[in-house]
XYZ file of C-alpha atoms in Angstrom:
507
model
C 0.000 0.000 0.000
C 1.245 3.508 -0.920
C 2.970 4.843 2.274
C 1.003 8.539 1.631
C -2.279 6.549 1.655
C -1.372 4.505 4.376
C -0.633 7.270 6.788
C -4.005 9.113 5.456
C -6.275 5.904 6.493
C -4.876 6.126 10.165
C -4.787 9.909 10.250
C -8.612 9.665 9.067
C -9.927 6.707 11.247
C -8.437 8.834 14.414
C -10.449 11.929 13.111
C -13.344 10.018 12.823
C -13.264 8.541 16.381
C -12.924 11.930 17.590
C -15.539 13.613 15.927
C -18.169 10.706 16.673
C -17.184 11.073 20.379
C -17.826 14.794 19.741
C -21.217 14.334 18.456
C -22.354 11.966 20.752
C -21.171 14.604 23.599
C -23.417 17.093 21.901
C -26.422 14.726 21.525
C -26.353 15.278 25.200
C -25.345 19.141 25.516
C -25.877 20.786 22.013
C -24.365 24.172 23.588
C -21.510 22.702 24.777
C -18.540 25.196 23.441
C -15.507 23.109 23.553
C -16.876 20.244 22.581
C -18.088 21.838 19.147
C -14.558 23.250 18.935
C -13.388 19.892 18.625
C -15.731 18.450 16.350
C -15.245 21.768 14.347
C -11.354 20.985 14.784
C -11.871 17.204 13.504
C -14.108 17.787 10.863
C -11.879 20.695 9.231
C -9.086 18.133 9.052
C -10.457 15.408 7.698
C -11.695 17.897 5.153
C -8.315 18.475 4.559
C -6.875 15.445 5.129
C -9.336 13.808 1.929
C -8.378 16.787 -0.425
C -5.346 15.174 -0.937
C -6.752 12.017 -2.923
C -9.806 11.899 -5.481
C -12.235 12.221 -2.886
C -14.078 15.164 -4.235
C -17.700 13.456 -2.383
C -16.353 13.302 0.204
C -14.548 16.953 0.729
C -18.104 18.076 -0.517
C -19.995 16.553 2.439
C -17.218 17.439 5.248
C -17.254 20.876 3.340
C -21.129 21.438 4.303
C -20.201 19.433 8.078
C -18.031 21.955 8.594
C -19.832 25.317 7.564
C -22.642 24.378 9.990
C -20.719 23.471 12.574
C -18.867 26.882 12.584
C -22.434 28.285 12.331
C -22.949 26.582 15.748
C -19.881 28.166 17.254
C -20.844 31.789 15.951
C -24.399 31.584 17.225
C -26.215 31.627 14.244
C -27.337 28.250 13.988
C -28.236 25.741 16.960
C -27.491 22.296 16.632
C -30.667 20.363 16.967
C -31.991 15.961 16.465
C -32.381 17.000 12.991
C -28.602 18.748 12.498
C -26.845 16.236 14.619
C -28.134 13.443 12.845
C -27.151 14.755 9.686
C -23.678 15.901 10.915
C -23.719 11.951 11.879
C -24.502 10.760 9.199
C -21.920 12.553 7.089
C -19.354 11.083 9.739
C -20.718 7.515 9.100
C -20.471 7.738 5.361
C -16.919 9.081 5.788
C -16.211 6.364 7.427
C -17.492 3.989 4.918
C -15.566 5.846 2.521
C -12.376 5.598 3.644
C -12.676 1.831 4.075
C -13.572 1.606 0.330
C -10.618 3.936 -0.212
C -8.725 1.330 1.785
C -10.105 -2.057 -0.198
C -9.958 -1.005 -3.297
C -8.385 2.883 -3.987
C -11.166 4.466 -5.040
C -14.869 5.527 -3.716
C -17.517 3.861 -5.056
C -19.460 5.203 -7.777
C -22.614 6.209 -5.591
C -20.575 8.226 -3.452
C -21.286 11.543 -5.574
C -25.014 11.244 -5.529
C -25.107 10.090 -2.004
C -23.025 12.872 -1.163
C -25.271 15.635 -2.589
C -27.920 13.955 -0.520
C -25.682 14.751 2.556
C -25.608 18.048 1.757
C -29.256 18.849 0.670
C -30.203 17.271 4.540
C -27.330 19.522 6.132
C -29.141 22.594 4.372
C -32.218 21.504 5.530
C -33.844 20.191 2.511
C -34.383 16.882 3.675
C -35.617 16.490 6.649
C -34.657 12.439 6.634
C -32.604 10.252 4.961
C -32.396 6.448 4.514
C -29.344 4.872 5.532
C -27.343 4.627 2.478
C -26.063 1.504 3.842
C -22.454 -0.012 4.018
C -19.931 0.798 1.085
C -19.896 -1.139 -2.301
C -17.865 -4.158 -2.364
C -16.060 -3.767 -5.571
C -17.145 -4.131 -8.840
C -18.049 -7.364 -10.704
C -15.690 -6.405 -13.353
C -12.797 -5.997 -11.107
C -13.579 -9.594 -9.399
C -13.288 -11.019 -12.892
C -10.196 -9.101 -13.830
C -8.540 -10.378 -10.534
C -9.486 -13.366 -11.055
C -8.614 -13.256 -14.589
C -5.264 -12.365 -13.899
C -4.405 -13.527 -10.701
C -1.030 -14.993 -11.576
C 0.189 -12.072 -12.924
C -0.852 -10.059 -10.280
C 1.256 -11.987 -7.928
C 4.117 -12.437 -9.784
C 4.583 -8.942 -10.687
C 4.584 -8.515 -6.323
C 3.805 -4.985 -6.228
C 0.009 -2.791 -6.608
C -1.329 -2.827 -9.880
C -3.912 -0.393 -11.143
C -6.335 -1.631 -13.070
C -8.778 0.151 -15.812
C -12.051 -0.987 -17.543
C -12.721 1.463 -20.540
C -16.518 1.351 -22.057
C -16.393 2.823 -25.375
C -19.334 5.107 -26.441
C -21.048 2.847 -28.854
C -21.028 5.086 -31.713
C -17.599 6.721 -30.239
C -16.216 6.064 -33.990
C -18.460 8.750 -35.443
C -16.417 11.334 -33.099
C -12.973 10.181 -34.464
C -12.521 8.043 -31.190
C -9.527 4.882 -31.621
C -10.703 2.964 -28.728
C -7.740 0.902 -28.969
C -4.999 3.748 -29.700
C -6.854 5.555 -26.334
C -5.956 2.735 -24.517
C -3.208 1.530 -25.835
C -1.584 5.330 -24.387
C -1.859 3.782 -20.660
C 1.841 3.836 -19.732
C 3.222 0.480 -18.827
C 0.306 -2.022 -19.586
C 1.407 -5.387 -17.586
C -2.184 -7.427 -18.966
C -4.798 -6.211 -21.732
C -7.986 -7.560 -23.018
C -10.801 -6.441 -25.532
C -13.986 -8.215 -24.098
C -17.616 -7.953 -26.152
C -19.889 -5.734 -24.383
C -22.817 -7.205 -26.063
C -23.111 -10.590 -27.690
C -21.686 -10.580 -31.222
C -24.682 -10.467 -33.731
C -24.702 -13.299 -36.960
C -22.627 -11.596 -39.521
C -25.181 -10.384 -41.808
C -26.538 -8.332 -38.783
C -22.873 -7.105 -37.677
C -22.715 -2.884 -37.771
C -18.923 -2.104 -38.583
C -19.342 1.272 -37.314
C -21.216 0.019 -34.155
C -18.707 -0.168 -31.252
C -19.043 -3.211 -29.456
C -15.710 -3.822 -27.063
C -14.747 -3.095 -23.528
C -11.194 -2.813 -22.671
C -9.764 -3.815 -19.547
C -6.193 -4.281 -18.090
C -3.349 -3.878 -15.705
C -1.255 -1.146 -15.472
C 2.105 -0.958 -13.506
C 2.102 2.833 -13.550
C 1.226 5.376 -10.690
C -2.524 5.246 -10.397
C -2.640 9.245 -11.840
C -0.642 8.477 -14.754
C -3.153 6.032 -15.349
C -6.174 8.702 -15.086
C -4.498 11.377 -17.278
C -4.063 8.749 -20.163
C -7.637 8.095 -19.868
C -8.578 11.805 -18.813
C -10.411 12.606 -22.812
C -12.646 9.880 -21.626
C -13.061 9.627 -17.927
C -16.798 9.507 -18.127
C -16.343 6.063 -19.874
C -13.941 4.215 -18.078
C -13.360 3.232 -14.366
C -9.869 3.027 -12.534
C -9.305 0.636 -8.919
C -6.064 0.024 -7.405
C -5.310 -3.992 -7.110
C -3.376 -4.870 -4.218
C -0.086 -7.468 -4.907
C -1.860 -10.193 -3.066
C -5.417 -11.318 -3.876
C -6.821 -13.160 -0.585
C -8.973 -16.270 -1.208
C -12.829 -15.603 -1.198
C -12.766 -17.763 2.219
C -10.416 -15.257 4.064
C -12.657 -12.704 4.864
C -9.534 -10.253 5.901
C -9.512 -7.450 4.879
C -6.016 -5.271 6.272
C -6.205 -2.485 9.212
C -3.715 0.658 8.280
C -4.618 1.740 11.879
C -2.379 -1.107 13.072
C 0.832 -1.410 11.778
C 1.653 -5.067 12.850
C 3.809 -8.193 11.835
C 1.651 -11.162 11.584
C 2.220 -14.263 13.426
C 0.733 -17.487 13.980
C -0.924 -18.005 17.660
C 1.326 -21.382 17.343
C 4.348 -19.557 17.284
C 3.513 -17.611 20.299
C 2.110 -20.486 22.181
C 5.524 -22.093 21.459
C 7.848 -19.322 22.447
C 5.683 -18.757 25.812
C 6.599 -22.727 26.227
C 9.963 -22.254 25.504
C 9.757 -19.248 28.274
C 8.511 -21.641 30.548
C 11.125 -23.872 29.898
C 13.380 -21.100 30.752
C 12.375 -20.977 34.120
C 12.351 -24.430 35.260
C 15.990 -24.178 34.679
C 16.558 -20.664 36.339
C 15.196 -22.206 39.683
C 17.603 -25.195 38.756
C 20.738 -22.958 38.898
C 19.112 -21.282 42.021
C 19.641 -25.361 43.386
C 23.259 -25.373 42.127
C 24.377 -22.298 43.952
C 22.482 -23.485 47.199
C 25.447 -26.778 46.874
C 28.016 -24.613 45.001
C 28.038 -22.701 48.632
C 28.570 -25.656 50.774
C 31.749 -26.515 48.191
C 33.152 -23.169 47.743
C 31.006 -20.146 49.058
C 32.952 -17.881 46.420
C 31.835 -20.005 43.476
C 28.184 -20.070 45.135
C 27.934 -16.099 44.979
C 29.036 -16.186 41.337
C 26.404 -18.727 40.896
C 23.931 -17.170 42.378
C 24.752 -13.827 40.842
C 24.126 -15.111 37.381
C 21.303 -17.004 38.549
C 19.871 -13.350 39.402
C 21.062 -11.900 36.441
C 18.799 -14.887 34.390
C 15.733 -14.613 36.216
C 15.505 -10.948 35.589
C 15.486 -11.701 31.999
C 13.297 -14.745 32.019
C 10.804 -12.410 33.897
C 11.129 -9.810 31.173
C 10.954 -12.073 28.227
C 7.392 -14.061 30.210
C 6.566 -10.127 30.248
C 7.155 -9.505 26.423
C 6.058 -12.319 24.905
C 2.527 -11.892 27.590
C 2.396 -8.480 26.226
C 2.671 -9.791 22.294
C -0.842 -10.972 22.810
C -2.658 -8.140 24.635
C -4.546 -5.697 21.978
C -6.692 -2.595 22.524
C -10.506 -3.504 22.284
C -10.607 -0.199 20.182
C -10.204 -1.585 16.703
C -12.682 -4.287 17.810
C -15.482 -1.812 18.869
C -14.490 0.853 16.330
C -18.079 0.009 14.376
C -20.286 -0.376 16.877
C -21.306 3.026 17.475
C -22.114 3.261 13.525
C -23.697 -0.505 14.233
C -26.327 0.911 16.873
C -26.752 3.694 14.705
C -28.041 2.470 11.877
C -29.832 -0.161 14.054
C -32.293 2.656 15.986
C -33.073 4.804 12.849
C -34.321 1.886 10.778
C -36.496 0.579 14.038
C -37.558 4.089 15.037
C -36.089 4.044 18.378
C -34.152 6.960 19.457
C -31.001 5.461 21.384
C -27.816 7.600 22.968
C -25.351 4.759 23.015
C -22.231 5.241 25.617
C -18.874 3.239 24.892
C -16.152 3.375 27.755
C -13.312 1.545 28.762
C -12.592 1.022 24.624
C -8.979 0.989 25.153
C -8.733 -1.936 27.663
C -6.149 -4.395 26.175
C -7.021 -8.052 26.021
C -5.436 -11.271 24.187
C -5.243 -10.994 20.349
C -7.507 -14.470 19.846
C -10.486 -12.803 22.179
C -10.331 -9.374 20.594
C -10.826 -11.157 16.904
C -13.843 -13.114 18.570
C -16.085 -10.648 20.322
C -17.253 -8.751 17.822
C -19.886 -11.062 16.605
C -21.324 -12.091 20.132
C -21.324 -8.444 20.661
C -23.305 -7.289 17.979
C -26.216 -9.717 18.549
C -26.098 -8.996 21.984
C -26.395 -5.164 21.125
C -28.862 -5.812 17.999
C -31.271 -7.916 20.527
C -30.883 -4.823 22.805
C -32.257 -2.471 20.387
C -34.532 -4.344 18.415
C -36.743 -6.271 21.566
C -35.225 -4.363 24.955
C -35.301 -1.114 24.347
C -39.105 0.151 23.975
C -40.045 2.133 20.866
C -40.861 6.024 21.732
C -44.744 6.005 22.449
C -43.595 2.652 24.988
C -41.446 4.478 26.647
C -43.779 7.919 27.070
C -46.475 5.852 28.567
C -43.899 4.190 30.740
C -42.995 7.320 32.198
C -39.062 7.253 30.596
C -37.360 9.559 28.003
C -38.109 9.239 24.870
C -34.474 8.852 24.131
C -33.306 5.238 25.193
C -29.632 4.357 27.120
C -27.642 1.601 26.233
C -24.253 1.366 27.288
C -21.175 -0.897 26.757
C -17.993 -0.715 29.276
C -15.046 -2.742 29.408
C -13.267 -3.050 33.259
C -10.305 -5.053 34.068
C -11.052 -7.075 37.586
C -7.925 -8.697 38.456
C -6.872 -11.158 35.629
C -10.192 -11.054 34.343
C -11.703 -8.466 31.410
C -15.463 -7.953 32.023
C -17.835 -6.355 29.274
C -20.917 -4.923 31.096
C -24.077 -4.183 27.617
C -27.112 -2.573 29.533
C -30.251 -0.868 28.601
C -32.737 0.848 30.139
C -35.374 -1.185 27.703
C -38.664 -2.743 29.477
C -36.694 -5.667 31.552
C -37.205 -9.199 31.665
C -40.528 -11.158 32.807
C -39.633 -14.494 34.471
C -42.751 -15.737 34.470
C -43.113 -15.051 30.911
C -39.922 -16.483 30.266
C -40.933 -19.534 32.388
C -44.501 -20.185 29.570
C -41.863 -18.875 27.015
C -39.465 -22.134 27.804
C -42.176 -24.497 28.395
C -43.865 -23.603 24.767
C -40.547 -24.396 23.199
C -39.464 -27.676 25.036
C -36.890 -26.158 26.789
C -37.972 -27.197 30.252
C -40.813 -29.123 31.896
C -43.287 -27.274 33.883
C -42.801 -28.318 37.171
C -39.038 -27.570 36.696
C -39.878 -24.031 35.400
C -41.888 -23.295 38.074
C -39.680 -24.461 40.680
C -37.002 -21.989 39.561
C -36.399 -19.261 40.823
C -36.409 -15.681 39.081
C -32.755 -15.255 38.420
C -32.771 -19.191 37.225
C -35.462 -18.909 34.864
C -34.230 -15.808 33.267
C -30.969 -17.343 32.398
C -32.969 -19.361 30.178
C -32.621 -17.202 27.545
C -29.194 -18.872 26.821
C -30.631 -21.929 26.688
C -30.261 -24.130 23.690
C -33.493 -24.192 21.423
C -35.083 -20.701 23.528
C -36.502 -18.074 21.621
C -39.617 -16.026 21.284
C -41.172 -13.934 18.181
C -43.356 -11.938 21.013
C -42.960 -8.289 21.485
C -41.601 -6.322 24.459
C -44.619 -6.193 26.054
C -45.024 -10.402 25.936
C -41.719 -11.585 27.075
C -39.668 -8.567 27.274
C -37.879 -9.453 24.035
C -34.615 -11.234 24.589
C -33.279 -14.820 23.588
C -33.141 -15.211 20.192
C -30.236 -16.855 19.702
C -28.268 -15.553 22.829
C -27.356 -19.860 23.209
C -24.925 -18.769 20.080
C -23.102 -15.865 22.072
C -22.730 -18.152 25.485
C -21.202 -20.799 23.362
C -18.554 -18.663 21.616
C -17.859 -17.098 25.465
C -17.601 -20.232 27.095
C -15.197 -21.225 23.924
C -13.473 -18.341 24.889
C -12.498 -19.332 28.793
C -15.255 -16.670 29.673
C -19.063 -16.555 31.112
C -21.897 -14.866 30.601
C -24.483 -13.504 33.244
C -27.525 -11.531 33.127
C -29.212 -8.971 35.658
C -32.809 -7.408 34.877
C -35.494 -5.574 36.581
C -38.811 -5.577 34.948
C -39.613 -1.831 33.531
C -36.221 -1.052 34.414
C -33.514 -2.494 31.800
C -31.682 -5.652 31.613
C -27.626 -5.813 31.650
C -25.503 -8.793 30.507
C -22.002 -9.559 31.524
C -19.530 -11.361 29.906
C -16.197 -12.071 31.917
C-alpha cells in the first residue's frame, strides 16, 4: 500500500473517532462550546486530510459538516436531532468511505449522488434520509479481472492499477480509436478487448457500431493512469489492485490503523513454552548455587549472581512475549457506534449509546472473537429491549433510550458490562416462554427461581417472536453468544429488573 495513503487511512480513522465522540457529547449538551470546537477541529481536518486524494464526495460533504458546525460556534445556527443526525450521518459515510478507499483505492461510484444527498439534509432540505447503507464491495468487473489475472498479479509482487474502458457505442463517429486511447496507458502489464454485447450473426454485424470493452493492468502510478484516460473519464473506471489477492474464504480485509507483523498463535504459544522452559531451569541454577556454597562459598555467589542476572530476563521475556498478545478492544469496537446507529433509525427508536473503557487491552484471539457475540447482543438490545418512543412515554421514561457498553479489568479477568434501560425481563413469561418451546418441563420451570429462569434465555433451542410487552424481548439466539464465550475461557451472566432495563455480563 502507498505509504502517503497509508498514513491518510490512520490519520482519518483517528479523526473520525474523535468527531463521533464529539457528536455523541453534543447529543447530550448541544451548547456545549468546547466540545463543538473539537468536532469543528476534527471535521476541518479530515476535510483536509481527503483533499489530498480523489475524494471530491467526500470533501463536498465534510465541506457542508463543517460550515454548519462553525455556524454553531458563531451563534447563528443551533445544533438540533435534525442537524446532529445529519452531521452523523456525514461522519458515518466518511467512514465507509475511507474503508472503500482502503479495499480497493477508489470511492464507489454512488458516493457523488449520495453525497449531494448529505448536503441537501445539512441545508435543511431533507428532513430524513435512509441509511445509504455499508460501502460497495467492488465491482463485478474488477472480481473477474482479478481473477482473470491472478497470476500475474502476484508475480509482478507490487500494486497494480487496473482500468475498464466502455467505449461510447457510436464513439467512432467522433474520431474516437478505442484501442490507440488505450493503448496510451503507460506500462500495460495485462490487456484484453472483451464484447460488451453478444456478437450479432454476420449479416446483422454494424462495422461502425462499437461493441468492445477494454480492460487491463497497469504498472504505472494510479494518476498516470487517469491522465491517459482523462479525454474519456466519463467512460472508463480506474481501482487500485493490491499485490496479493486473498482467497474468497479469508474474509480479511487489512487495518492501516495497526501497523503489525503477523504471526501465527502457534508460534507464540511455542515461544511462551519455551519461556517456561526457561524458568524451570533458572530455579535449577538457584539449586546449584544453594550446593556450590557448601563446596566453595565464592563459586556459590558467582552462581547465584548469574542465577539473578537470568531470572531478571526470564521475567522480562514471560513479560514480552505476555504483552505480544494483549490488543486494545478499540479496533474491535471501532463500528459499533455506527452498528447501533443504523440499528435505531431503521427501528424508530431513538437510542444515545455510551462506549467506555474502549482501550482496555485483552489477548489478540479474544479481541478477533467478540465482535460477533457483541453485535447480537447489542442488535437484541435495540430491536426487543429497548421500547419504541410512544412505549417508553407511557412508561414514564425519556423518549431517548440508554444503552451502554464498558469494558473493566477485575484482576486477571476483562469484564464487558451491555445494559439498557429497555422494558426488563418477565420471568414468568420467560418460564410459559421455555415451556412452549421444550426447553424445560413445567414443574421444573416453576420451581425456579427468578434469576434461574431468566438465564434461560441462553438456553439451547429458547426463543420467542413476542414483542416487548409479551416476554420482554430477549433470547433469540443468545445460546450462540454463550457458546462462543464459554469457547473463549469466559461466562456470561444476566441482571434485569422488569420496567427497568436488563444488563448482561460477559467475563
Amino acid at each position: 500500500m502507498d505509504e502517503l495513503l497509508e498514513q491518510f487511512l490512520i490519520e482519518a480513522r483517528e479523526l473520525i473517532a474523535q468527531a463521533g465522540d464529539d457528536f455523541d457529547r453534543l447529543a447530550r449538551d448541544a451548547a456545549d462550546r468546547p466540545t463543538i470546537d473539537s468536532a469543528f477541529r476534527a471535521i476541518h481536518t479530515l476535510k483536509g486530510s481527503v483533499a489530498i486524494f480523489d475524494m471530491a464526495p467526500a470533501g463536498l460533504a465534510l465541506h457542508a459538516a463543517e460550515d454548519l458546525l462553525d455556524s454553531a460556534r458563531s451563534g447563528a445556527r443551533t445544533l438540533d436531532a435534525a442537524s446532529l443526525g445529519a452531521l452523523v450521518a456525514i461522519l458515518d459515510e466518511t467512514d465507509r468511505w475511507v474503508d472503500a478507499m482502503e479495499r480497493t483505492g477508489v470511492l464507489p461510484a454512488s458516493a457523488g449522488a449520495v453525497a449531494d444527498r448529505l448536503v441537501a439534509r445539512i441545508a435543511g432540505e431533507e428532513a430524513e434520509t435512509a441509511p445509504s447503507g455499508p460501502a460497495e464491495a467492488a465491482p463485478a468487473w474488477l472480481d473477474t479481472l482479478c481473477a482473470r489475472e491472478k497470476e500475474r498479479i502476484e508475480a509482478a509482487g507490487t500494486e497494480l492499477v487496473a482500468f475498464r474502458y466502455a467505449p461510447d457505442p457510436e464513439c467512432f463517429f467522433r474520431g474516437d480509436d478505442p484501442l490507440a486511447i488505450a493503448g496510451g496507458v503507460p506500462d500495460i502489464a495485462a490487456f484484453a478487448i472483451l464484447p460488451a454485447e453478444p456478437w450479432p450473426a454476420l449479416a446483422e454485424f454494424e462495422p461502425y457500431h462499437c461493441n468492445v470493452i477494454l480492460e487491463g493492468l497497469s504498472r504505472a502510478p494510479i494518476d498516470a493512469v487517469r491522465a491517459a484516460l482523462r479525454l474519456v473519464a466519463d467512460q472508463t473506471q480506474i481501482a487500485l489492485v493490491p499485490a496479493h489477492i486473498a482467497d474468497e474464504d479469508e474474509g480479511f480485509v487489512p487495518n492501516a490503523s495497526q501497523k503489525s507483523l503477523r504471526v501465527e498463535t502457534a508460534r507464540i504459544d511455542a515461544l511462551a513454552d519455551g519461556v517456561g522452559e526457561l524458568i524451570v531451569a533458572s530455579n535449577g541454577l538457584a539449586h546449584a548455587a544453594d550446593e556450590a556454597d557448601r563446596l566453595d562459598p565464592r563459586i556459590g555467589a558467582r552462581v547465584r549472581a548469574a542465577h539473578a542476572e537470568l531470572e531478571r530476563a526470564v521475567n522480562d521475556m514471560r513479560r514480552a512475549v505476555m504483552a505480544v498478545r494483549m490488543v486494545s478492544l478499540a479496533p474491535t469496537l471501532r463500528r459499533l457506534p455506527r452498528m447501533v446507529r443504523e440499528i435505531a433509525e431503521a427501528l424508530g427508536k431513538p437510542v444515545r449509546f455510551d462506549m467506555r473503557g474502549e482501550n482496555t487491552e485483552v489477548d489478540k484471539g479474544i479481541a478477533d472473537a467478540l465482535y460477533e457475540p457483541l453485535l447480537h447482543i447489542v442488535r437484541n438490545a435495540l430491536d426487543h429491549g429497548v421500547e419504541g418512543p410512544e412505549q417508553r412515554r407511557a412508561a414514564g421514561k425519556p423518549e431517548t433510550a440508554a444503552l451502554s457498553l464498558q469494558v473493566r479489568r477485575d484482576a486477571d479477568h476483562v469484564v464487558i458490562a451491555i445494559e439498557d434501560d429497555g422494558a426488563g425481563i418477565d420471568p414468568a413469561r420467560i418460564r410459559d416462554a421455555a415451556v412452549a418451546r421444550g426447553v424445560v418441563e413445567r414443574e421444573a420451570a416453576d420451581a425456579m427461581d427468578d434469576a434461574h429462569a431468566t438465564r434461560l434465555i441462553f438456553a439451547p433451542g429458547f426463543s420467542t417472536a413476542a414483542q416487548v410487552s409479551a416476554v420482554s424481548g430477549r433470547g433469540v439466539g443468545l445460546d450462540a453468544v454463550k457458546a462462543a464465550t464459554e469457547q473463549l475461557g469466559g461466562s456470561i451472566d444476566i441482571a434485569s429488573i422488569v420496567g427497568s432495563g436488563t444488563t448482561i455480563r460477559l467475563r
